[in-house]
Short mmCIF file of C-alpha atoms in Angstrom, two decimals:
data_model
loop_
_atom_site.label_atom_id
_atom_site.label_comp_id
_atom_site.label_asym_id
_atom_site.label_seq_id
_atom_site.Cartn_x
_atom_site.Cartn_y
_atom_site.Cartn_z
CA MET M 1 -34.35 8.20 12.07
CA ASN M 2 -30.70 8.59 11.11
CA MET M 3 -29.28 5.42 9.55
CA PHE M 4 -26.54 5.09 12.13
CA LYS M 5 -28.87 5.74 15.07
CA ALA M 6 -31.27 3.10 13.73
CA PHE M 7 -28.41 0.63 13.37
CA GLU M 8 -27.20 1.34 16.90
CA SER M 9 -30.73 0.87 18.24
CA ARG M 10 -31.04 -2.55 16.60
CA ILE M 11 -27.66 -3.60 18.01
CA SER M 12 -28.73 -2.54 21.50
CA GLU M 13 -31.85 -4.66 21.11
CA ALA M 14 -29.71 -7.65 20.10
CA PHE M 15 -27.65 -7.39 23.31
CA GLY M 16 -30.74 -6.67 25.41
CA GLU M 17 -32.48 -9.75 24.08
CA SER M 18 -29.57 -12.01 25.05
CA GLN M 19 -30.10 -14.23 28.07
CA GLN M 20 -28.30 -11.94 30.52
CA GLY M 21 -29.06 -8.64 28.80
CA ILE M 22 -25.66 -6.96 28.65
CA ALA M 23 -24.49 -3.76 27.01
CA ALA M 24 -22.46 -3.65 23.82
CA PRO M 25 -18.73 -3.72 24.66
CA ILE M 26 -17.75 -1.51 21.71
CA SER M 27 -19.30 1.52 20.02
CA PHE M 28 -21.34 0.10 17.17
CA ARG M 29 -22.24 3.56 15.95
CA LYS M 30 -18.56 4.25 15.35
CA LEU M 31 -18.23 0.80 13.85
CA ALA M 32 -21.03 1.57 11.40
CA LYS M 33 -19.40 4.80 10.29
CA ARG M 34 -16.04 3.09 9.90
CA ALA M 35 -17.56 0.23 7.91
CA THR M 36 -19.36 2.51 5.46
CA ARG M 37 -16.23 4.62 5.01
CA GLU M 38 -14.14 1.51 4.36
CA MET M 39 -16.74 0.34 1.85
CA GLU M 40 -16.48 3.65 0.00
CA GLN M 41 -12.67 3.49 -0.06
CA GLU M 42 -12.67 -0.04 -1.47
CA THR M 43 -15.33 0.46 -4.16
CA TYR M 44 -13.92 0.04 -7.67
CA VAL M 45 -15.19 0.12 -11.22
CA ILE M 46 -15.25 -3.52 -12.33
CA ASP M 47 -16.54 -4.29 -15.82
CA GLY M 48 -17.88 -0.75 -15.99
CA VAL M 49 -19.85 -1.03 -12.74
CA ASN M 50 -19.13 0.52 -9.32
CA THR M 51 -18.53 -2.64 -7.30
CA ALA M 52 -18.48 -2.35 -3.51
CA PRO M 53 -16.54 -4.75 -1.25
CA ALA M 54 -18.79 -7.56 -0.13
CA LEU M 55 -16.55 -8.79 2.69
CA ILE M 56 -16.41 -6.81 5.95
CA THR M 57 -14.05 -8.06 8.67
CA ILE M 58 -14.26 -6.59 12.18
CA LEU M 59 -11.34 -7.26 14.51
CA VAL M 60 -12.04 -7.18 18.25
CA SER M 61 -10.17 -7.94 21.46
CA ALA M 62 -10.27 -11.40 23.02
CA ASP M 63 -12.32 -10.05 25.97
CA ASP M 64 -14.95 -8.46 23.73
CA ASP M 65 -15.04 -11.56 21.55
CA ALA M 66 -16.08 -13.62 24.56
CA VAL M 67 -18.94 -11.21 25.28
CA MET M 68 -20.24 -10.99 21.73
CA ARG M 69 -20.00 -14.60 20.59
CA PRO M 70 -23.58 -15.55 21.56
CA VAL M 71 -24.96 -12.71 19.40
CA TYR M 72 -22.43 -12.78 16.54
CA ALA M 73 -24.98 -14.05 14.04
CA ARG M 74 -27.33 -11.12 14.73
CA LEU M 75 -24.48 -8.59 14.80
CA ALA M 76 -22.98 -9.81 11.53
CA ALA M 77 -26.39 -9.74 9.85
CA GLU M 78 -26.98 -6.14 10.98
CA VAL M 79 -23.57 -4.98 9.73
CA ALA M 80 -24.12 -6.71 6.37
CA SER M 81 -27.58 -5.13 6.04
CA LEU M 82 -26.16 -1.67 6.80
CA ILE M 83 -23.49 -2.04 4.11
CA GLU M 84 -26.04 -3.34 1.62
CA ALA M 85 -28.39 -0.41 2.28
CA GLU M 86 -25.61 2.17 1.95
CA ALA M 87 -24.42 0.61 -1.32
CA ALA M 88 -27.96 0.61 -2.71
CA ARG M 89 -28.32 4.29 -1.80
CA LYS M 90 -25.20 5.11 -3.82
CA GLY M 91 -25.95 2.81 -6.71
CA TYR M 92 -23.14 0.32 -5.99
CA VAL M 93 -23.35 -3.42 -6.64
CA PHE M 94 -21.72 -6.47 -5.03
CA VAL M 95 -20.32 -9.70 -6.45
CA GLY M 96 -22.56 -11.49 -3.96
CA LYS M 97 -24.58 -10.85 -0.83
CA PRO M 98 -22.41 -8.93 1.67
CA LEU M 99 -20.77 -10.94 4.45
CA ALA M 100 -19.69 -9.50 7.81
CA ARG M 101 -17.53 -11.50 10.21
CA PHE M 102 -15.85 -10.91 13.57
CA MET M 103 -12.31 -12.09 14.33
CA VAL M 104 -9.95 -11.74 17.29
CA ASP M 105 -6.84 -9.59 17.20
CA PRO M 106 -4.90 -10.37 20.40
CA SER M 107 -3.08 -7.01 20.25
CA LEU M 108 -6.32 -5.06 20.75
CA ARG M 109 -7.49 -3.89 24.15
CA ARG M 110 -11.04 -4.15 25.42
CA GLY M 111 -13.35 -1.71 23.64
CA ARG M 112 -11.05 -1.33 20.63
CA PHE M 113 -11.81 -2.60 17.15
CA ALA M 114 -10.73 -2.36 13.53
CA VAL M 115 -12.67 -2.70 10.28
CA PHE M 116 -11.44 -4.03 6.95
CA ALA M 117 -13.40 -4.08 3.69
CA ASN M 118 -12.21 -6.44 0.96
CA ASN M 119 -13.39 -6.66 -2.64
CA VAL M 120 -13.00 -10.43 -3.10
CA ASP M 121 -14.30 -12.55 -5.98
CA ALA M 122 -17.62 -14.38 -5.78
CA LEU M 123 -16.08 -17.83 -5.32
CA THR M 124 -13.94 -16.72 -2.36
CA LEU M 125 -16.91 -14.88 -0.84
CA GLU M 126 -19.11 -17.97 -0.88
CA LYS M 127 -16.34 -20.14 0.55
CA LEU M 128 -15.93 -17.71 3.44
CA ARG M 129 -19.71 -17.62 3.95
CA GLU M 130 -19.80 -21.40 4.41
CA GLU M 131 -16.90 -21.26 6.86
CA GLU M 132 -18.67 -18.50 8.78
CA LYS M 133 -21.83 -20.57 9.07
CA ALA M 134 -19.83 -23.49 10.44
CA PHE M 135 -18.12 -21.22 12.94
CA LEU M 136 -21.32 -19.56 14.19
CA SER M 137 -23.16 -22.87 14.57
CA GLY M 138 -20.81 -23.74 17.41
CA PHE M 139 -22.22 -20.97 19.60
CA SER M 140 -25.93 -21.55 19.15
CA ALA M 141 -26.17 -23.46 22.45
CA PHE M 142 -24.65 -20.76 24.62
CA GLY M 143 -27.21 -19.24 26.91
CA GLY M 144 -25.62 -15.88 27.60
CA ALA M 145 -22.64 -13.73 26.99
CA ALA M 146 -21.12 -14.67 30.33
CA SER M 147 -22.07 -18.34 30.52
CA GLY M 148 -19.04 -19.36 32.51
CA ASP M 149 -16.16 -21.37 31.11
CA SER M 150 -18.10 -22.46 28.02
CA VAL M 151 -17.45 -19.04 26.48
CA ALA M 152 -13.78 -18.67 27.31
CA ALA M 153 -12.02 -15.62 25.97
CA ALA M 154 -9.86 -17.64 23.60
CA PRO M 155 -8.86 -16.52 20.11
CA ARG M 156 -11.23 -17.58 17.39
CA PRO M 157 -10.08 -20.77 15.63
CA ALA M 158 -8.14 -20.03 12.47
CA LYS M 159 -10.09 -20.65 9.29
CA PRO M 160 -8.24 -22.19 6.31
CA ALA M 161 -9.13 -19.52 3.74
CA SER M 162 -8.99 -16.50 6.01
CA LYS M 163 -6.68 -17.02 8.94
CA LEU M 164 -5.96 -13.79 10.78
CA ALA M 165 -2.26 -13.08 10.34
CA THR M 166 -1.12 -12.45 13.91
CA ASP M 167 1.45 -15.24 14.33
CA ASP M 168 4.28 -12.93 13.35
CA ILE M 169 3.14 -9.94 15.44
CA PRO M 170 4.32 -9.19 18.98
CA VAL M 171 1.41 -8.40 21.32
CA VAL M 172 1.71 -4.79 22.47
CA GLU M 173 -0.93 -2.18 23.11
CA HIS M 174 -1.71 0.75 20.87
CA ALA M 175 -1.52 4.34 22.06
CA VAL M 176 -4.82 5.57 20.64
CA SER M 177 -7.28 8.26 21.52
CA ASP M 178 -10.66 6.81 20.54
CA ASP M 179 -12.66 3.59 20.73
CA SER M 180 -12.10 2.57 17.12
CA SER M 181 -8.44 1.62 17.29
CA ALA M 182 -7.12 -0.09 14.23
CA GLY M 183 -5.85 -3.53 15.03
CA LEU M 184 -3.16 -5.96 13.87
CA ASN M 185 -0.47 -3.93 15.61
CA VAL M 186 1.55 -3.47 12.43
CA LEU M 187 1.10 0.09 11.21
CA PRO M 188 2.36 3.33 12.81
CA ALA M 189 -0.11 5.33 14.89
CA ASP M 190 -0.50 8.11 12.34
CA PHE M 191 -1.53 5.55 9.76
CA VAL M 192 -3.59 2.90 11.48
CA ASP M 193 -6.36 4.99 12.93
CA ASP M 194 -8.36 5.41 9.74
CA TYR M 195 -6.90 2.76 7.43
CA LEU M 196 -7.42 5.17 4.54
CA ASN M 197 -3.82 5.32 3.34
CA HIS M 198 -3.54 1.64 2.44
CA VAL M 199 -1.83 2.17 -0.86
CA SER M 200 1.91 1.62 -0.83
CA ALA M 201 3.55 4.75 0.66
CA PRO M 202 5.26 6.67 -2.18
CA SER M 203 9.02 6.71 -1.97
CA PRO M 204 10.57 10.21 -1.60
CA ALA M 205 10.89 12.05 -4.87
CA ALA M 206 14.35 11.86 -6.38
CA SER M 207 16.40 15.04 -5.84
CA GLU M 208 16.71 17.25 -8.86
CA HIS M 209 20.33 17.41 -9.93
CA ARG M 210 21.50 20.49 -11.73
CA SER M 211 23.44 19.62 -14.85
CA LEU M 212 27.15 20.26 -14.52
CA ALA M 213 26.98 22.14 -17.80
CA ASP M 214 24.63 24.63 -16.14
CA SER M 215 27.36 25.64 -13.69
CA LEU M 216 29.84 26.55 -16.42
CA PRO M 217 30.06 29.95 -18.10
CA GLU M 218 28.85 30.22 -21.65
CA VAL M 219 31.60 29.13 -24.07
CA MET M 220 32.51 31.96 -26.40
CA ASP M 221 33.33 31.69 -30.07
CA VAL M 222 37.11 31.72 -30.01
CA GLU M 223 37.35 32.65 -33.66
CA ALA M 224 35.19 35.73 -33.27
CA ASN M 225 36.32 36.79 -29.82
CA PRO M 226 39.72 35.43 -28.86
CA ILE M 227 39.80 36.46 -25.23
CA VAL M 228 40.85 34.54 -22.18
CA THR M 229 38.01 32.98 -20.15
CA PRO M 230 38.68 32.48 -16.42
CA VAL M 231 38.96 28.88 -15.23
CA PRO M 232 35.60 27.95 -13.64
CA GLU M 233 35.16 26.22 -10.34
CA VAL M 234 33.32 22.91 -10.83
CA LEU M 235 31.51 21.32 -7.87
CA GLY M 236 33.77 23.24 -5.44
CA GLN M 237 37.04 22.02 -6.96
CA GLN M 238 39.37 24.11 -9.11
CA VAL M 239 40.10 22.56 -12.49
CA ALA M 240 43.88 22.15 -12.59
CA GLN M 241 46.28 22.28 -15.52
CA VAL M 242 43.77 23.15 -18.21
CA PRO M 243 45.39 22.58 -21.60
CA GLU M 244 46.00 25.66 -23.68
CA VAL M 245 43.88 25.85 -26.80
CA THR M 246 45.29 27.86 -29.66
CA ALA M 247 42.77 29.60 -31.86
CA PRO M 248 43.36 29.62 -35.62
CA PRO M 249 45.07 32.77 -37.01
CA VAL M 250 42.77 35.72 -37.31
CA GLU M 251 43.23 38.03 -40.28
CA VAL M 252 42.64 41.69 -39.47
CA ILE M 253 42.17 44.10 -42.39
CA VAL M 254 42.76 47.79 -41.71
CA PRO M 255 41.12 49.96 -44.41
CA GLY M 256 43.44 52.53 -46.05
CA ALA M 257 46.70 51.01 -44.82
CA ASP M 258 49.40 49.74 -47.08
CA GLU M 259 49.52 46.10 -47.87
CA GLY M 260 52.40 45.44 -45.45
CA ARG M 261 50.55 47.08 -42.63
CA ALA M 262 47.09 46.07 -43.84
CA ARG M 263 47.66 42.46 -43.11
CA ARG M 264 49.02 40.98 -39.98
CA MET M 265 48.48 37.68 -38.26
CA GLN M 266 47.63 37.51 -34.60
CA ASP M 267 47.73 34.41 -32.45
CA SER M 268 45.22 34.29 -29.70
CA THR M 269 45.12 31.85 -26.90
CA VAL M 270 42.23 31.00 -24.63
CA ASN M 271 41.94 28.81 -21.64
CA ALA M 272 38.88 26.62 -21.90
CA ALA M 273 37.64 24.22 -19.24
CA PRO M 274 36.86 20.73 -20.54
CA MET M 275 33.13 19.93 -20.48
CA PRO M 276 32.62 16.87 -18.27
CA VAL M 277 30.33 14.12 -19.53
CA VAL M 278 27.33 13.65 -17.24
CA GLU M 279 25.96 10.16 -17.61
CA LYS M 280 22.26 9.63 -16.96
CA GLU M 281 21.58 6.94 -14.40
CA ALA M 282 19.61 3.97 -15.70
CA GLU M 283 16.12 3.53 -14.25
CA PRO M 284 15.91 0.55 -11.84
CA ALA M 285 14.03 -2.49 -13.07
CA SER M 286 10.38 -2.57 -12.03
CA CYS M 287 7.34 -4.82 -12.17
CA LEU M 288 3.60 -4.56 -11.54
CA LEU M 289 1.18 -6.53 -9.39
CA ILE M 290 -2.43 -6.13 -10.52
CA ASP M 291 -5.30 -7.03 -8.19
CA ARG M 292 -7.48 -9.37 -10.26
CA GLN M 293 -10.65 -8.28 -8.49
CA SER M 294 -10.31 -4.52 -8.03
CA GLY M 295 -7.82 -3.69 -10.77
CA ARG M 296 -5.61 -1.80 -8.30
CA THR M 297 -1.99 -1.76 -9.41
CA TYR M 298 1.09 -1.97 -7.19
CA ALA M 299 4.67 -1.32 -8.34
CA GLY M 300 7.72 -3.33 -7.31
CA ARG M 301 11.23 -2.00 -7.84
CA ALA M 302 14.67 -3.59 -7.96
CA PRO M 303 16.65 -4.78 -6.17
CA GLU M 304 13.86 -5.86 -3.78
CA THR M 305 10.36 -4.92 -2.62
CA ILE M 306 8.58 -6.18 0.50
CA ILE M 307 4.90 -7.19 0.27
CA GLY M 308 2.76 -7.03 3.42
CA ARG M 309 0.63 -4.97 5.80
CA GLU M 310 3.55 -3.06 7.28
CA ARG M 311 3.93 0.44 5.91
CA SER M 312 7.57 1.10 5.01
CA GLN M 313 9.42 2.98 2.30
CA GLY M 314 9.14 1.31 -1.08
CA ALA M 315 6.93 -1.53 0.21
CA ILE M 316 3.74 -2.83 -1.39
CA VAL M 317 1.16 -2.33 1.38
CA LEU M 318 -1.91 -4.59 1.21
CA HIS M 319 -5.12 -3.82 3.09
CA ASP M 320 -6.03 -7.34 4.17
CA PRO M 321 -6.00 -8.74 7.73
CA ASN M 322 -5.02 -12.15 6.33
CA VAL M 323 -1.72 -10.76 5.02
CA SER M 324 1.27 -10.79 7.38
CA ARG M 325 3.06 -7.55 8.16
CA ARG M 326 6.07 -8.79 6.12
CA HIS M 327 4.46 -11.44 3.98
CA ALA M 328 6.67 -11.93 0.92
CA LYS M 329 9.57 -10.35 -0.96
CA LEU M 330 10.11 -9.56 -4.66
CA THR M 331 13.74 -9.57 -5.81
CA TYR M 332 15.42 -8.90 -9.16
CA ASP M 333 18.76 -10.57 -10.05
CA GLY M 334 19.41 -8.62 -13.24
CA ARG M 335 17.66 -11.14 -15.45
CA ALA M 336 14.44 -12.28 -13.76
CA TRP M 337 12.12 -11.49 -10.86
CA HIS M 338 11.76 -13.87 -7.92
CA ILE M 339 9.25 -14.06 -5.06
CA SER M 340 9.99 -15.51 -1.63
CA ASP M 341 7.65 -16.12 1.29
CA LEU M 342 8.91 -14.50 4.51
CA GLY M 343 7.45 -17.05 6.91
CA SER M 344 3.95 -15.60 6.63
CA THR M 345 0.99 -16.95 8.59
CA ASN M 346 -1.06 -17.96 5.56
CA GLY M 347 1.73 -18.62 3.07
CA THR M 348 2.27 -17.45 -0.51
CA MET M 349 0.97 -19.15 -3.63
CA VAL M 350 2.00 -18.78 -7.27
CA ASN M 351 -0.47 -20.20 -9.79
CA ASP M 352 -2.30 -21.98 -6.91
CA VAL M 353 0.86 -23.74 -5.68
CA ASP M 354 2.36 -23.01 -2.24
CA ILE M 355 5.93 -21.75 -2.63
CA ASP M 356 8.90 -20.83 -0.49
CA SER M 357 10.67 -19.13 -3.41
CA CYS M 358 10.34 -19.24 -7.18
CA VAL M 359 11.03 -17.38 -10.42
CA LEU M 360 8.14 -15.25 -11.72
CA ARG M 361 6.99 -15.16 -15.32
CA ASP M 362 4.78 -12.58 -16.98
CA GLY M 363 1.14 -13.36 -16.18
CA ASP M 364 1.78 -15.50 -13.07
CA LEU M 365 -0.92 -15.31 -10.38
CA ILE M 366 0.36 -14.54 -6.87
CA THR M 367 -2.00 -15.21 -3.95
CA VAL M 368 -1.36 -13.56 -0.58
CA GLY M 369 -4.13 -13.55 2.00
CA LEU M 370 -7.40 -13.11 0.08
CA LEU M 371 -5.78 -11.17 -2.76
CA ASN M 372 -4.97 -12.54 -6.20
CA LEU M 373 -2.26 -10.42 -7.85
CA GLU M 374 -1.24 -10.82 -11.48
CA PHE M 375 2.49 -10.34 -12.08
CA ARG M 376 3.56 -8.15 -14.99
CA GLU M 377 7.11 -7.33 -16.02
CA SER M 378 7.59 -3.67 -16.88
#
C-alpha cells in the first residue's frame, strides 16, 4: 500500500476508535505530504551527515483542536513514525527520536492547517518532549471528541520553551484555495501556501550604472592630431565654458623646401571636456547570523535589518512558528551592531540573557524562538 494511503488509513482508525467515532476534521493525507516535504526542505549536512528535522509542529484551528485533543497522542505518534520512516528510506538521521506536536493558530479556519519542520538541537528536543507529555496527560480522561464543555475550543496553553507567537498578529482569515492553508497569518498568499521560500527574500539587484567615461568620445592625441573635438553632452546637460587647451607647437618639415619655408610653427587649439571623477559608493556594513544547528547563514545589512517570520525586503525571515512576525531588529551605528527586541511574544536572548536592546560582539549567541544564531561581524 502507498505510504500516504497507509498513514491515512491508520489516522481514520484512530478517529473511528474514539468514543464517539468521528471523522478527521482535516486532510491527513495532505498533512503527510506536507510534513515529508518540509522535512526534506529542512534537512542539512551536520558533521558530515544528512540530518533531518526532528521537530514537526502542526498548526490547526481552534475548532479542529477541540475535536482532535482526545486523540492527539495517537495522531502525533503516527506523524512522527511517518517522518522517521521517510528519513530512514532516504538515509537521513535525527538528533533524537522525532517529535510531532499540534498547536492552535487562532487565525486559521476550520479544516485549515500548517506544518513546520525545525532542526533543533537534542537538548531542546528533549525539553519539548517532556512538555508535550505533560500537555497530553491532561486529556487522557476525556471520553470523546465532543464531550461537552470539558473540551472547550480554547487555544492550547502556551508552553515556556515553544510558545506559539500569535500575540502580535491580528486575527483575519486567509484567502486560500486548498485545505492545507499555511497559518500564522503573517506571510503573503503567494508565499505561505507551501512554506518553501523561507529564506530571507533577496533584495532587488542593484542597477548597473554605466560609467560616465563610457559616454564620452575617445580623447585624441592632441600632439599627433590637433583637431577640434565637439563638446560632448554629459548626462543630458551641455558642458559650459570649457577651457581652451593649447597644444604644444608642432614642427612640420616639408621635404625639398628652403629652410625658411621648410620650418614653420603652427599653434593648434582643441576643446576638451574635463573628465568627471566618478566615485565608487562604499558597500554598506553587513553581518552574519549562523544557525548553530543547521549551519544556515543569514545576512544583515546596515543601517537596519528586521528579524522575524514576516517576509519583507531585506529582512531575515525565520521559519519557526515561535518567532514573531517582527521579532527583533539589527541596527548599525557606524561603529557597532545592536539588537533590539520588537515586543515579540517569546522575547529575544543574547548569550542566554533576556534583552530589550544591547550591543553585539563577534561570537554572541542570539536566541529567537527555537533558533540559536551566532553573530558574526563581516
